[in-house]
GROMACS .gro file of C-alpha atoms in nm:
model
  139
    1MET     CA    1   9.785   8.294  10.624
    2HIS     CA    2   9.655   8.102  10.852
    3ASN     CA    3   9.409   7.856  10.762
    4LEU     CA    4   9.672   7.524  10.815
    5SER     CA    5   9.518   7.341  10.465
    6GLU     CA    6   9.664   7.618  10.308
    7ILE     CA    7  10.035   7.644  10.470
    8LEU     CA    8  10.048   7.244  10.432
    9ASN     CA    9   9.942   7.262  10.087
   10ASP     CA   10  10.194   7.529   9.984
   11ILE     CA   11  10.474   7.366  10.225
   12THR     CA   12  10.366   7.028   9.914
   13ASN     CA   13  10.463   7.292   9.624
   14SER     CA   14  10.612   7.088   9.353
   15VAL     CA   15  10.713   7.345   9.083
   16PRO     CA   16  10.968   7.511   9.034
   17VAL     CA   17  11.157   7.126   9.024
   18ASP     CA   18  11.516   7.239   9.069
   19VAL     CA   19  11.622   7.512   9.319
   20VAL     CA   20  11.977   7.602   9.441
   21VAL     CA   21  12.008   7.599   9.787
   22THR     CA   22  12.173   7.855  10.044
   23PRO     CA   23  12.384   7.674  10.138
   24PRO     CA   24  12.469   7.715  10.580
   25PRO     CA   25  12.668   7.979  10.628
   26PHE     CA   26  12.861   7.809  10.934
   27THR     CA   27  13.040   7.439  10.883
   28GLU     CA   28  12.968   7.138  11.091
   29LEU     CA   29  13.297   7.176  11.289
   30GLN     CA   30  13.197   7.489  11.463
   31ASN     CA   31  13.041   7.484  11.806
   32PRO     CA   32  12.664   7.543  11.803
   33VAL     CA   33  12.774   7.921  11.906
   34ALA     CA   34  12.993   8.001  11.660
   35CYS     CA   35  12.720   7.920  11.433
   36LEU     CA   36  12.432   8.076  11.593
   37THR     CA   37  12.678   8.395  11.520
   38LEU     CA   38  12.672   8.337  11.205
   39THR     CA   39  12.327   8.274  11.203
   40TYR     CA   40  12.123   8.440  11.355
   41PRO     CA   41  12.226   8.807  11.202
   42LEU     CA   42  12.173   8.682  10.825
   43LEU     CA   43  11.787   8.525  10.984
   44PHE     CA   44  11.725   8.870  11.174
   45ARG     CA   45  11.869   9.103  10.789
   46ALA     CA   46  11.607   8.826  10.574
   47ILE     CA   47  11.347   8.958  10.744
   48ARG     CA   48  11.404   9.365  10.749
   49TYR     CA   49  11.488   9.314  10.382
   50ARG     CA   50  11.158   9.087  10.354
   51GLN     CA   51  11.290   8.857  10.215
   52ARG     CA   52  11.065   8.544  10.237
   53ILE     CA   53  11.296   8.253  10.142
   54GLU     CA   54  11.614   8.338  10.280
   55THR     CA   55  11.433   8.403  10.579
   56LEU     CA   56  11.246   8.081  10.541
   57ILE     CA   57  11.643   7.922  10.530
   58TYR     CA   58  11.792   8.117  10.804
   59ALA     CA   59  11.551   7.954  11.036
   60TYR     CA   60  11.555   7.624  10.942
   61TYR     CA   61  11.934   7.670  10.972
   62VAL     CA   62  11.874   7.832  11.288
   63GLY     CA   63  11.613   7.561  11.384
   64LEU     CA   64  11.902   7.286  11.262
   65ILE     CA   65  12.135   7.423  11.476
   66PHE     CA   66  11.931   7.387  11.799
   67THR     CA   67  11.811   7.100  11.768
   68HIS     CA   68  12.164   6.926  11.700
   69SER     CA   69  12.299   7.060  12.022
   70THR     CA   70  12.311   6.907  12.355
   71PRO     CA   71  12.056   7.047  12.644
   72ALA     CA   72  12.318   7.249  12.785
   73GLN     CA   73  12.448   7.414  12.441
   74ARG     CA   74  12.098   7.502  12.365
   75ARG     CA   75  12.053   7.600  12.760
   76ALA     CA   76  12.313   7.859  12.573
   77LEU     CA   77  12.246   7.904  12.263
   78GLN     CA   78  11.841   8.026  12.360
   79ASN     CA   79  12.075   8.303  12.629
   80LEU     CA   80  12.132   8.442  12.295
   81ILE     CA   81  11.807   8.434  12.094
   82THR     CA   82  11.456   8.550  12.191
   83LYS     CA   83  11.219   8.297  12.253
   84HIS     CA   84  11.018   8.412  11.885
   85TYR     CA   85  11.299   8.367  11.658
   86TYR     CA   86  11.363   8.087  11.883
   87LEU     CA   87  11.038   7.910  11.929
   88THR     CA   88  10.985   7.976  11.559
   89SER     CA   89  11.272   7.878  11.398
   90ILE     CA   90  11.260   7.481  11.527
   91LYS     CA   91  10.910   7.524  11.411
   92VAL     CA   92  11.078   7.629  11.049
   93TYR     CA   93  11.325   7.313  11.120
   94ASP     CA   94  11.016   7.112  11.256
   95VAL     CA   95  10.796   7.153  10.915
   96PHE     CA   96  11.108   7.127  10.672
   97SER     CA   97  11.278   6.884  10.815
   98MET     CA   98  11.019   6.657  10.755
   99CYS     CA   99  11.053   6.735  10.390
  100GLY     CA  100  11.414   6.601  10.400
  101GLU     CA  101  11.586   6.902  10.361
  102PRO     CA  102  11.565   7.286  10.288
  103ALA     CA  103  11.472   7.284   9.914
  104GLN     CA  104  11.076   7.252   9.991
  105ILE     CA  105  11.161   7.610  10.156
  106TYR     CA  106  11.171   7.728   9.780
  107GLN     CA  107  10.869   7.490   9.649
  108THR     CA  108  10.643   7.747   9.852
  109ASN     CA  109  10.521   8.081   9.673
  110THR     CA  110  10.330   8.213  10.007
  111LEU     CA  111  10.449   8.133  10.343
  112LYS     CA  112  10.622   8.320  10.559
  113PHE     CA  113  10.816   8.306  10.917
  114GLY     CA  114  10.509   8.506  11.048
  115ASP     CA  115  10.264   8.164  10.965
  116LEU     CA  116  10.421   7.952  11.181
  117ARG     CA  117  10.469   8.165  11.449
  118GLN     CA  118  10.110   8.192  11.509
  119LEU     CA  119  10.057   7.771  11.434
  120LYS     CA  120   9.957   7.699  11.832
  121THR     CA  121  10.075   7.372  11.978
  122GLU     CA  122   9.783   7.154  11.843
  123GLU     CA  123   9.769   7.328  11.498
  124MET     CA  124  10.184   7.251  11.456
  125GLY     CA  125  10.124   6.896  11.552
  126GLN     CA  126   9.821   6.855  11.326
  127LEU     CA  127  10.013   6.994  11.038
  128ILE     CA  128  10.322   6.733  11.091
  129GLU     CA  129  10.110   6.438  11.084
  130ASP     CA  130   9.930   6.550  10.805
  131LEU     CA  131  10.254   6.591  10.669
  132HIS     CA  132  10.386   6.304  10.779
  133SER     CA  133  10.153   6.095  10.636
  134LEU     CA  134  10.202   6.264  10.292
  135VAL     CA  135  10.569   6.274  10.302
  136GLU     CA  136  10.522   5.833  10.413
  137LEU     CA  137  10.312   5.836  10.056
  138GLY     CA  138  10.586   5.967   9.874
  139PHE     CA  139  10.498   6.345   9.808
   0.00000   0.00000   0.00000
C-alpha cells in the first residue's frame, strides 16, 4: 500500500472499537536510553515475526521516546538505532499521535511499517495535514 488516500483511509478506520493496547515496555521515570534499550529489541522481534500491529506499536513507542527527549538525549539515542528505524518510528509516532493515542493503530487493516517509511517528505506532510483536518472534524 503506497497510495496516500489508501493509507489515510486505513489510519482513520474505526473498526474494531474496543481494543487493548500493548503498554509501553518502560515507565516515564526511566531515562530515554533505558526506554530505547527496552523498546528497540521488541520492535526488531515484531518485524522479524511479521507482527504488523506490534511493529507499529513499538515503532510508535520508539518515536515517543525520541519526541519527548531533549536534543542532547536525541543525539545519544540516535547512536543506538539505525537511521531507517529512527526516521520511520518518528513518522509512525507523528501519524498516530495526531489520532490521540496508539489505540488507533489497532484499527488499521493493512498499514505496514514500510508503508510509512516509503512516504516522501511531501507525502508525509500531506498525510499529516489531511489527518489534522479530519481530527478537527472529529473523525
